[in-house]
Amino acid sequence: MEMSHLISLLILLSFETFGDSLRFPKNFKFGVATASYQIEGGWNASGKGENIWDRLTHEHPDWVKDHQNGDVACDSYHLWKQDVEMLKYLNVTFYRFSLSWSRILPSGFSNYINPDGVRYYNDLINELLKNGIEPMVTLYHWDLPQPLQEVGGWPNPLLAKYFEDYAKIAFELFGDRVKTWITFNEPPEVCESGYAEGANAPCYKSSGIGDYMCGKTLLLAHARAYHIYDKLYRPKQKGKVGITIDAIWAEPKTNRIKDIKAAERQMQMDLGWWAHPIFSKSGDYPEIMKNRIGNLSKAENFSSSRLPQFTENEIRFIQGSFDFFGLNHYSSWLVSDLKIPVNAPVSHWKDVSVLMQQDPKWKPSAATWLKVVPWGLRKLLNWIKKEYNNPPVYITENGFADFGELNDFGRLDYLKGYLNALLKAILLDGCNVKAYTCWSLMDNMEWRDGYTLKFGLYYVNFTNPKRTRTEKASAEFYKTIIETRTILEDLEQVIVL
Ligand code: BGC
């Protein structure tokens, strides 16, 4: 037996013997995450410009479930010191938060920098460092400055350059202290929800066309930010730059070949759409994606593929533009093959042609799309390992939705399951995962669901002008995991009421 197999077998046996008592590696990092629009408030404070979520929630309050908006949200614009106290209490290694582009560059363009925006993030970053917490900063978590939407938003290829300008300013201003940068949070959501399904701002419905245009700009924008960092800032600042992609695990619904193929197609055309150009050896979109969309476009009588192509130079520019793979993962789906007629309306879903369902036996959450399937995370991490040559992965979001209860046992159970699956992926399967981030530090503005769904380790009282924060059972649970680097067995130990 080979040595590596023997070691795996021994670890497996100790899992059987000691259950969950195995530990996360010494240098493994734990954190929590938030995003600017979801927590900051201060939507027009001290020179901040309007963004697409301000516009959507003000013009169409009825498009948000509870007709609310992020004007005040958790009021972190004023209460950031309390946030840092909570982070300190949790004992996290790092805090992932995002910059509001419009707070720094009110018009989106780099011709004017808003001093108050710079002051706000300097204060936050300095306070984090004073408390021994590393800042992990996302440049773009969905809140595009409205003036950039007026010129078309992400389907406009010029936005790649404007994003680079913005990234450069952020590196210049904060890069002496920020060592981990995420260019984009969840490109699939930016382009699919924003430009295909009409689900997120700016709520356009151009599936199979607008989403692919958006995707091309976004991949180039990411690579521009990566390269400008590499060239101008990395030598002195010595930080890391990556991108965060969200992915489900697509489990074949049956073991019929066509369902197995459908599940793989789903992985390639959703996660692979973004990851293949950056993380694969060959670069560019996955072959299957280029072929299917190319063939369908021909059959639909388009003059060229609806998937805009990259030039050879662009392929090389994007390929390898990463220091780590940021991964957001919440849940899994059962996938089967679906035949969609060629004359059906153009859409990304027609291009993928799969049926997605969730097993009614999976434990539910308050969000219809989020079922508790811990083994899906392990399979997903193994897929990434195999597909992209085991890159360093930072799990930048993972979390559970409920209605805000303080004794949030559903969240405890979720965290326990997913962290166990993660531990197995690291120790048994050799997946190169370096960090885990729980979404979210506190309850916040859950986009089109408003304040109806809660993901926080801390409860926030949104009817109290002081936006008081109270720790939930899961905060204690997560804190204990961070401090012991292992997973508690007994959920009852952590009741806070
Ligand atoms: C997003 C967060 C969101 C969370 C829960 C992720 O897709 O990055 O902003 O709150 O999911 O829906």
Coordinates of C-alpha atoms and ligand atoms in Angstrom, one line a residue:
M1 CA 0.0 0.0 0.0
E2 CA 1.3 3.5 -0.9
M3 CA 2.2 5.7 2.1
S4 CA -0.4 8.3 1.1
H5 CA -3.1 5.7 1.0
L6 CA -2.0 4.4 4.4
I7 CA -2.2 7.9 5.9
S8 CA -5.7 8.4 4.5
L9 CA -6.8 5.1 5.9
L10 CA -5.4 6.0 9.3
I11 CA -7.2 9.4 9.3
L12 CA -10.4 7.7 8.2
L13 CA -10.1 5.2 11.0
S14 CA -9.6 8.0 13.6
F15 CA -12.7 9.7 12.2
E16 CA -14.6 6.5 12.9
T17 CA -13.1 6.2 16.3
F18 CA -13.1 9.8 17.5
G19 CA -16.1 11.2 15.5
D20 CA -15.8 14.9 15.0
S21 CA -12.9 15.5 17.4
L22 CA -10.3 16.0 14.6
R23 CA -9.0 19.5 14.3
F24 CA -8.6 22.1 11.6
P25 CA -4.9 22.7 10.6
K26 CA -3.0 25.2 12.7
N27 CA -2.8 27.9 10.1
F28 CA -6.4 27.5 8.9
K29 CA -8.3 30.8 9.2
F30 CA -11.9 31.4 10.3
G31 CA -13.8 34.6 9.6
V32 CA -17.3 36.1 9.0
A33 CA -18.6 38.2 6.2
T34 CA -20.9 41.1 5.4
A35 CA -21.4 43.4 2.4
S36 CA -21.6 47.2 2.1
Y37 CA -25.2 47.6 0.9
Q38 CA -26.5 45.0 3.3
I39 CA -25.1 46.6 6.5
E40 CA -23.8 50.1 6.1
G41 CA -26.8 52.3 5.6
G42 CA -25.8 56.0 5.3
W43 CA -27.0 55.7 1.8
N44 CA -26.4 59.4 0.9
A45 CA -24.2 60.4 3.9
S46 CA -21.3 62.8 3.4
G47 CA -21.0 62.7 -0.4
K48 CA -21.8 59.1 -1.1
G49 CA -23.3 58.6 -4.6
E50 CA -26.3 56.6 -5.6
N51 CA -25.9 52.9 -6.5
I52 CA -28.2 50.5 -8.4
W53 CA -29.7 49.1 -5.1
D54 CA -30.5 52.6 -3.8
R55 CA -32.3 53.2 -7.2
L56 CA -34.2 49.9 -7.2
T57 CA -35.4 50.1 -3.6
H58 CA -36.4 53.8 -3.9
E59 CA -38.1 53.5 -7.3
H60 CA -39.7 50.1 -6.7
P61 CA -40.2 49.5 -3.0
D62 CA -42.8 46.8 -3.9
W63 CA -40.0 44.8 -5.6
V64 CA -38.6 44.0 -2.1
K65 CA -40.6 41.5 -0.1
D66 CA -41.2 43.8 2.9
H67 CA -40.9 47.0 0.9
Q68 CA -37.8 47.9 2.9
N69 CA -34.4 49.2 1.7
G70 CA -30.8 49.6 2.8
D71 CA -31.0 53.3 3.7
V72 CA -30.1 52.5 7.3
A73 CA -29.7 48.7 7.3
C74 CA -27.5 47.7 10.3
D75 CA -26.2 51.3 10.4
S76 CA -22.7 50.1 10.3
Y77 CA -21.8 53.5 8.8
H78 CA -22.1 54.7 12.4
L79 CA -21.9 51.5 14.4
W80 CA -18.7 50.0 12.9
K81 CA -16.9 50.1 16.3
Q82 CA -19.6 47.8 17.7
D83 CA -19.1 45.5 14.7
V84 CA -15.4 45.2 15.5
E85 CA -16.2 44.5 19.2
M86 CA -18.4 41.6 18.0
L87 CA -15.7 40.3 15.7
K88 CA -13.2 40.5 18.6
Y89 CA -15.6 38.5 20.8
L90 CA -16.0 35.8 18.2
N91 CA -12.2 35.6 18.0
V92 CA -12.2 35.5 14.2
T93 CA -8.9 35.7 12.3
F94 CA -10.3 37.9 9.6
Y95 CA -13.4 40.0 8.6
R96 CA -14.6 39.9 5.0
F97 CA -16.5 43.1 4.1
S98 CA -17.0 45.0 0.9
L99 CA -16.3 48.6 -0.2
S100 CA -19.1 50.7 -1.4
W101 CA -17.8 51.9 -4.8
S102 CA -20.2 54.9 -4.6
R103 CA -19.0 55.9 -1.2
I104 CA -15.4 56.2 -2.5
L105 CA -16.1 57.4 -6.0
P106 CA -19.6 58.9 -5.9
S107 CA -20.0 59.0 -9.7
G108 CA -18.3 55.6 -10.2
F109 CA -15.5 57.4 -12.1
S110 CA -12.1 58.1 -10.7
N111 CA -12.1 61.8 -11.3
Y112 CA -13.3 62.6 -7.8
I113 CA -12.5 60.7 -4.6
N114 CA -14.9 61.3 -1.6
P115 CA -12.8 62.0 1.5
D116 CA -15.5 60.8 3.8
G117 CA -15.6 57.4 2.1
V118 CA -11.9 57.1 2.5
R119 CA -12.1 58.2 6.1
Y120 CA -14.8 55.6 6.8
Y121 CA -12.9 52.6 5.5
N122 CA -9.6 53.8 7.0
D123 CA -11.3 54.0 10.4
L124 CA -12.7 50.5 10.0
I125 CA -9.5 48.9 8.8
N126 CA -7.4 50.6 11.5
E127 CA -9.8 49.4 14.2
L128 CA -9.7 45.9 12.9
L129 CA -5.9 45.8 12.8
K130 CA -5.8 47.3 16.3
N131 CA -7.8 44.3 17.4
G132 CA -5.7 41.8 15.6
I133 CA -8.3 41.1 12.9
E134 CA -7.2 40.9 9.2
P135 CA -9.4 42.8 6.7
M136 CA -10.4 40.7 3.7
V137 CA -11.9 43.2 1.3
T138 CA -14.3 42.6 -1.6
L139 CA -14.2 45.4 -4.2
Y140 CA -17.6 44.6 -5.7
H141 CA -20.5 43.1 -3.9
W142 CA -23.3 44.1 -6.3
D143 CA -23.7 47.8 -5.6
L144 CA -22.8 49.4 -9.0
P145 CA -22.7 53.2 -9.0
Q146 CA -25.9 54.3 -10.8
P147 CA -24.1 56.5 -13.3
L148 CA -22.3 53.4 -14.6
Q149 CA -25.7 51.7 -15.0
E150 CA -26.9 54.6 -17.0
V151 CA -24.3 53.8 -19.6
G152 CA -25.4 50.1 -19.8
G153 CA -23.9 48.5 -16.7
W154 CA -21.7 45.4 -17.0
P155 CA -22.7 44.5 -20.6
N156 CA -20.8 47.6 -21.5
P157 CA -17.2 46.5 -22.2
L158 CA -15.8 49.8 -21.1
L159 CA -16.8 49.0 -17.5
A160 CA -13.7 46.7 -17.3
K161 CA -11.5 49.8 -17.5
Y162 CA -13.6 51.8 -15.0
F163 CA -13.4 48.9 -12.6
E164 CA -9.7 48.8 -12.9
D165 CA -9.5 52.5 -12.1
Y166 CA -11.6 51.9 -9.0
A167 CA -9.5 48.9 -7.9
K168 CA -6.3 50.9 -8.4
I169 CA -7.6 53.6 -6.1
A170 CA -8.6 51.0 -3.5
F171 CA -5.1 49.3 -3.6
E172 CA -3.5 52.7 -3.4
L173 CA -5.6 53.9 -0.5
F174 CA -5.8 50.8 1.6
G175 CA -3.3 48.2 0.3
D176 CA -0.7 49.1 2.8
R177 CA -3.0 47.4 5.4
V178 CA -5.3 45.2 3.4
K179 CA -3.5 42.0 2.2
T180 CA -6.4 40.0 0.8
W181 CA -8.5 41.3 -2.0
I182 CA -11.6 39.8 -3.7
T183 CA -12.4 41.5 -7.0
F184 CA -16.0 40.3 -7.5
N185 CA -18.5 38.6 -5.3
E186 CA -20.4 36.0 -7.2
P187 CA -20.2 36.8 -10.9
P188 CA -23.0 34.4 -11.7
E189 CA -25.4 36.4 -9.5
V190 CA -24.2 39.7 -10.9
C191 CA -24.8 38.6 -14.5
E192 CA -27.6 36.0 -14.1
S193 CA -29.7 37.6 -11.4
G194 CA -28.9 41.2 -12.7
Y195 CA -29.1 40.9 -16.4
A196 CA -30.9 37.6 -17.2
E197 CA -33.5 36.8 -14.6
G198 CA -34.5 40.3 -13.4
A199 CA -34.1 39.1 -9.9
N200 CA -31.4 41.5 -8.6
A201 CA -30.6 45.1 -9.5
P202 CA -30.6 46.4 -12.2
C203 CA -33.3 43.7 -12.9
Y204 CA -32.9 43.2 -16.6
K205 CA -34.2 40.2 -18.4
S206 CA -31.9 39.3 -21.2
S207 CA -31.1 35.6 -20.5
G208 CA -28.7 34.0 -23.0
I209 CA -27.5 37.4 -24.3
G210 CA -27.1 40.1 -21.7
D211 CA -25.7 37.7 -19.1
Y212 CA -23.0 36.6 -21.5
M213 CA -22.0 40.2 -22.4
C214 CA -21.9 41.0 -18.7
G215 CA -19.8 37.9 -18.1
K216 CA -17.2 38.8 -20.6
T217 CA -16.7 42.3 -19.2
L218 CA -16.6 41.0 -15.7
L219 CA -13.9 38.4 -16.4
L220 CA -11.8 41.0 -18.1
A221 CA -12.4 43.5 -15.3
H222 CA -11.3 40.9 -12.8
A223 CA -8.1 40.2 -14.7
R224 CA -7.3 43.9 -15.2
A225 CA -7.5 44.4 -11.4
Y226 CA -5.4 41.4 -10.8
H227 CA -2.7 42.5 -13.2
I228 CA -2.6 46.1 -12.1
Y229 CA -2.1 44.8 -8.5
D230 CA 0.6 42.4 -9.7
K231 CA 2.5 45.1 -11.6
L232 CA 2.2 48.2 -9.3
Y233 CA 1.3 47.1 -5.8
R234 CA 2.3 43.5 -5.1
P235 CA 6.0 44.2 -5.0
K236 CA 5.5 46.5 -2.0
Q237 CA 2.2 45.5 -0.5
K238 CA 2.7 41.7 -0.9
G239 CA -1.0 40.8 -0.7
K240 CA -3.2 38.4 -2.5
V241 CA -5.9 38.9 -5.1
G242 CA -8.7 36.4 -6.0
I243 CA -12.3 36.3 -7.1
T244 CA -15.3 34.8 -5.3
I245 CA -17.5 32.5 -7.3
D246 CA -20.7 30.9 -5.9
A247 CA -21.5 27.4 -6.7
I248 CA -24.1 24.7 -5.9
W249 CA -23.2 21.1 -6.0
A250 CA -25.0 19.4 -8.9
E251 CA -25.7 15.8 -7.9
P252 CA -27.0 13.6 -10.8
K253 CA -30.6 12.7 -10.0
T254 CA -30.2 9.1 -11.2
N255 CA -27.2 7.1 -12.2
R256 CA -28.3 7.1 -15.9
I257 CA -25.5 8.4 -18.1
K258 CA -27.7 11.2 -19.4
D259 CA -28.3 12.6 -15.9
I260 CA -24.6 12.2 -14.9
K261 CA -23.7 14.1 -18.1
A262 CA -26.4 16.7 -17.3
A263 CA -25.0 17.3 -13.8
E264 CA -21.5 17.7 -15.2
R265 CA -22.8 20.1 -17.8
Q266 CA -24.5 22.1 -15.1
M267 CA -21.2 22.4 -13.2
Q268 CA -19.2 23.4 -16.3
M269 CA -21.7 25.9 -17.5
D270 CA -22.3 27.6 -14.2
L271 CA -19.2 27.4 -12.1
G272 CA -17.0 26.5 -15.1
W273 CA -18.2 29.6 -17.0
W274 CA -16.2 31.7 -14.5
A275 CA -13.7 29.3 -13.1
H276 CA -12.4 27.7 -16.3
P277 CA -11.1 31.0 -17.9
I278 CA -9.2 31.8 -14.7
F279 CA -8.2 28.6 -13.0
S280 CA -7.9 25.9 -15.8
K281 CA -4.6 25.3 -17.6
S282 CA -6.0 26.0 -21.0
G283 CA -8.1 29.1 -20.1
D284 CA -11.2 30.4 -22.0
Y285 CA -14.7 29.1 -21.4
P286 CA -15.3 25.4 -21.1
E287 CA -15.4 23.6 -24.5
I288 CA -18.9 22.3 -23.8
M289 CA -20.2 25.9 -23.2
K290 CA -18.6 27.2 -26.4
N291 CA -19.9 24.3 -28.4
R292 CA -23.5 24.3 -27.1
I293 CA -24.0 28.0 -27.3
G294 CA -22.3 28.2 -30.7
N295 CA -24.5 25.4 -32.1
L296 CA -27.7 26.7 -30.7
S297 CA -27.0 30.2 -31.8
K298 CA -26.5 28.9 -35.4
A299 CA -29.8 27.0 -35.2
E300 CA -31.5 30.1 -33.9
N301 CA -30.2 32.0 -36.9
F302 CA -27.8 34.4 -35.1
S303 CA -24.9 35.6 -37.2
S304 CA -22.4 34.6 -34.5
S305 CA -22.4 32.9 -31.1
R306 CA -24.4 34.6 -28.4
L307 CA -21.4 33.9 -26.2
P308 CA -19.0 36.7 -27.0
Q309 CA -15.5 35.2 -27.7
F310 CA -12.2 36.2 -26.2
T311 CA -9.2 36.9 -28.3
E312 CA -6.1 34.8 -27.8
N313 CA -4.5 37.7 -25.9
E314 CA -7.5 38.0 -23.7
I315 CA -7.5 34.3 -22.9
R316 CA -3.9 34.5 -21.8
F317 CA -4.6 37.7 -19.8
I318 CA -7.4 36.1 -17.8
Q319 CA -5.9 32.6 -17.4
G320 CA -3.9 32.4 -14.1
S321 CA -5.2 35.7 -12.7
F322 CA -5.5 34.4 -9.2
D323 CA -3.8 33.9 -5.9
F324 CA -6.7 32.0 -4.4
F325 CA -10.1 30.6 -5.4
G326 CA -12.9 32.3 -3.4
L327 CA -15.9 30.0 -3.0
N328 CA -19.4 30.8 -1.8
H329 CA -21.5 27.7 -1.2
Y330 CA -24.9 27.2 0.4
S331 CA -26.7 24.2 -1.0
S332 CA -27.1 21.4 -3.5
W333 CA -29.5 20.3 -6.2
L334 CA -30.4 17.1 -8.0
V335 CA -29.9 17.5 -11.7
S336 CA -31.4 15.6 -14.6
D337 CA -31.3 15.9 -18.4
L338 CA -33.9 18.1 -20.0
K339 CA -34.7 18.3 -23.7
I340 CA -35.6 21.9 -24.6
P341 CA -36.8 22.4 -28.2
V342 CA -34.6 24.5 -30.4
N343 CA -37.4 27.0 -31.2
A344 CA -37.9 27.7 -27.5
P345 CA -37.0 31.3 -26.5
V346 CA -33.3 32.0 -26.1
S347 CA -32.0 31.7 -22.5
H348 CA -29.0 30.5 -20.5
W349 CA -31.2 27.7 -19.1
K350 CA -32.0 26.5 -22.6
D351 CA -28.3 26.5 -23.3
V352 CA -27.7 24.3 -20.2
S353 CA -30.8 22.2 -20.6
V354 CA -31.1 20.6 -17.2
L355 CA -33.9 20.1 -14.7
M356 CA -33.0 21.1 -11.1
Q357 CA -34.8 19.8 -8.1
Q358 CA -34.2 19.4 -4.4
D359 CA -34.9 16.3 -2.4
P360 CA -37.9 16.9 -0.1
K361 CA -36.1 14.8 2.5
W362 CA -33.3 17.4 2.8
K363 CA -33.6 19.6 5.9
P364 CA -35.2 23.0 4.9
S365 CA -34.3 26.5 5.9
A366 CA -36.3 29.7 5.8
A367 CA -35.0 30.3 2.2
T368 CA -36.8 28.1 -0.4
W369 CA -33.5 27.5 -2.3
L370 CA -31.4 26.6 0.8
K371 CA -31.6 23.0 1.9
V372 CA -29.1 21.4 4.3
V373 CA -26.8 19.1 2.3
P374 CA -23.3 19.0 3.9
W375 CA -21.9 16.2 1.7
G376 CA -22.5 18.5 -1.3
L377 CA -19.7 20.8 0.0
R378 CA -17.3 17.9 0.2
K379 CA -18.1 16.8 -3.3
L380 CA -17.9 20.4 -4.7
L381 CA -14.4 20.9 -3.1
N382 CA -13.3 17.6 -4.6
W383 CA -14.6 18.7 -8.0
I384 CA -12.6 21.9 -7.8
K385 CA -9.5 20.1 -6.7
K386 CA -9.7 17.7 -9.7
E387 CA -10.8 20.3 -12.3
Y388 CA -8.4 23.1 -11.4
N389 CA -5.4 21.3 -10.0
N390 CA -6.1 21.9 -6.3
P391 CA -5.8 25.7 -6.0
P392 CA -5.8 27.3 -2.6
V393 CA -9.5 27.7 -1.8
Y394 CA -11.0 30.3 0.6
I395 CA -14.6 29.5 1.5
T396 CA -15.8 33.1 1.5
E397 CA -19.4 32.4 2.4
N398 CA -21.5 29.6 3.8
G399 CA -24.5 30.0 6.1
F400 CA -28.1 29.3 7.0
A401 CA -31.4 31.2 6.7
D402 CA -34.0 31.3 9.4
F403 CA -36.4 33.9 10.8
G404 CA -34.1 35.4 13.4
E405 CA -34.5 33.2 16.5
L406 CA -31.9 33.7 19.2
N407 CA -31.7 30.0 19.9
D408 CA -30.9 29.3 16.3
F409 CA -30.4 25.5 16.4
G410 CA -31.0 25.2 12.7
R411 CA -27.9 27.3 12.1
L412 CA -25.9 25.4 14.6
D413 CA -26.9 22.1 13.0
Y414 CA -26.0 23.5 9.5
L415 CA -22.6 24.8 10.7
K416 CA -21.8 21.5 12.4
G417 CA -22.7 19.5 9.3
Y418 CA -20.8 21.8 6.8
L419 CA -17.7 22.2 8.9
N420 CA -17.5 18.5 9.4
A421 CA -17.8 18.0 5.7
L422 CA -15.1 20.6 5.2
L423 CA -12.8 18.9 7.7
K424 CA -13.2 15.6 5.8
A425 CA -12.4 17.3 2.5
I426 CA -9.2 18.8 4.0
L427 CA -8.0 15.9 6.0
L428 CA -9.2 12.9 4.1
D429 CA -9.3 14.2 0.5
G430 CA -6.4 16.6 0.6
C431 CA -8.5 19.6 -0.7
N432 CA -6.4 22.7 -0.4
V433 CA -8.8 24.8 1.7
K434 CA -7.2 27.6 3.7
A435 CA -10.1 29.6 5.1
Y436 CA -13.7 29.4 6.1
T437 CA -16.1 32.3 6.3
C438 CA -19.5 32.2 7.9
W439 CA -22.2 34.4 6.3
S440 CA -23.0 36.5 8.2
L441 CA -21.7 38.4 11.1
M442 CA -25.2 39.8 11.7
D443 CA -28.7 39.8 10.3
N444 CA -28.9 42.3 7.4
M445 CA -30.7 43.5 4.3
E446 CA -31.2 40.3 2.3
W447 CA -31.6 42.0 -1.1
R448 CA -35.1 41.4 -2.6
D449 CA -36.1 39.4 0.5
G450 CA -35.5 42.6 2.6
Y451 CA -35.4 41.8 6.3
T452 CA -37.6 38.7 6.1
L453 CA -34.7 36.2 6.0
K454 CA -31.9 36.2 8.6
F455 CA -28.4 34.8 8.2
G456 CA -26.6 36.4 11.2
L457 CA -24.7 35.1 14.1
Y458 CA -25.9 38.3 15.8
Y459 CA -29.5 39.4 15.9
V460 CA -30.1 43.0 14.9
N461 CA -33.2 44.9 16.1
F462 CA -34.3 46.7 13.0
T463 CA -37.1 48.6 14.7
N464 CA -34.8 50.1 17.3
P465 CA -33.1 53.3 16.0
K466 CA -29.9 52.1 17.8
R467 CA -30.0 48.9 15.8
T468 CA -29.0 46.9 18.9
R469 CA -27.1 43.7 18.2
T470 CA -27.6 40.5 20.3
E471 CA -25.6 37.4 20.1
K472 CA -27.3 34.2 19.1
A473 CA -26.6 30.6 20.1
S474 CA -24.7 30.2 16.9
A475 CA -22.3 33.0 17.8
E476 CA -21.2 31.0 20.9
F477 CA -21.0 27.8 18.9
Y478 CA -18.9 29.3 16.1
K479 CA -16.6 31.1 18.7
T480 CA -16.0 27.7 20.4
I481 CA -15.2 26.1 17.1
I482 CA -12.7 28.9 16.3
E483 CA -11.1 28.6 19.7
T484 CA -10.9 24.8 19.9
R485 CA -10.5 24.3 16.1
T486 CA -12.8 21.3 16.4
I487 CA -16.6 20.8 16.3
L488 CA -18.8 20.6 19.3
E489 CA -21.0 17.5 19.6
D490 CA -23.6 18.7 22.0
L491 CA -25.9 21.4 20.7
E492 CA -27.7 21.9 24.0
Q493 CA -24.5 23.2 25.6
V494 CA -24.8 26.5 23.8
I495 CA -28.4 27.7 24.7
V496 CA -28.1 31.4 25.3
L497 CA -31.6 32.1 26.7
Ligands
BGC1 C1 -24.5 36.8 -1.2 C2 -24.9 37.5 0.0 C3 -26.3 37.0 0.4 C4 -26.2 35.5 0.7 C5 -27.5 34.9 1.2 C6 -24.8 35.3 -1.2 O1 -25.2 34.9 -2.5 O2 -23.2 37.0 -1.5 O3 -24.9 38.9 -0.2 O4 -26.8 37.7 1.5 O5 -25.9 34.8 -0.5 O6 -28.5 34.9 0.3

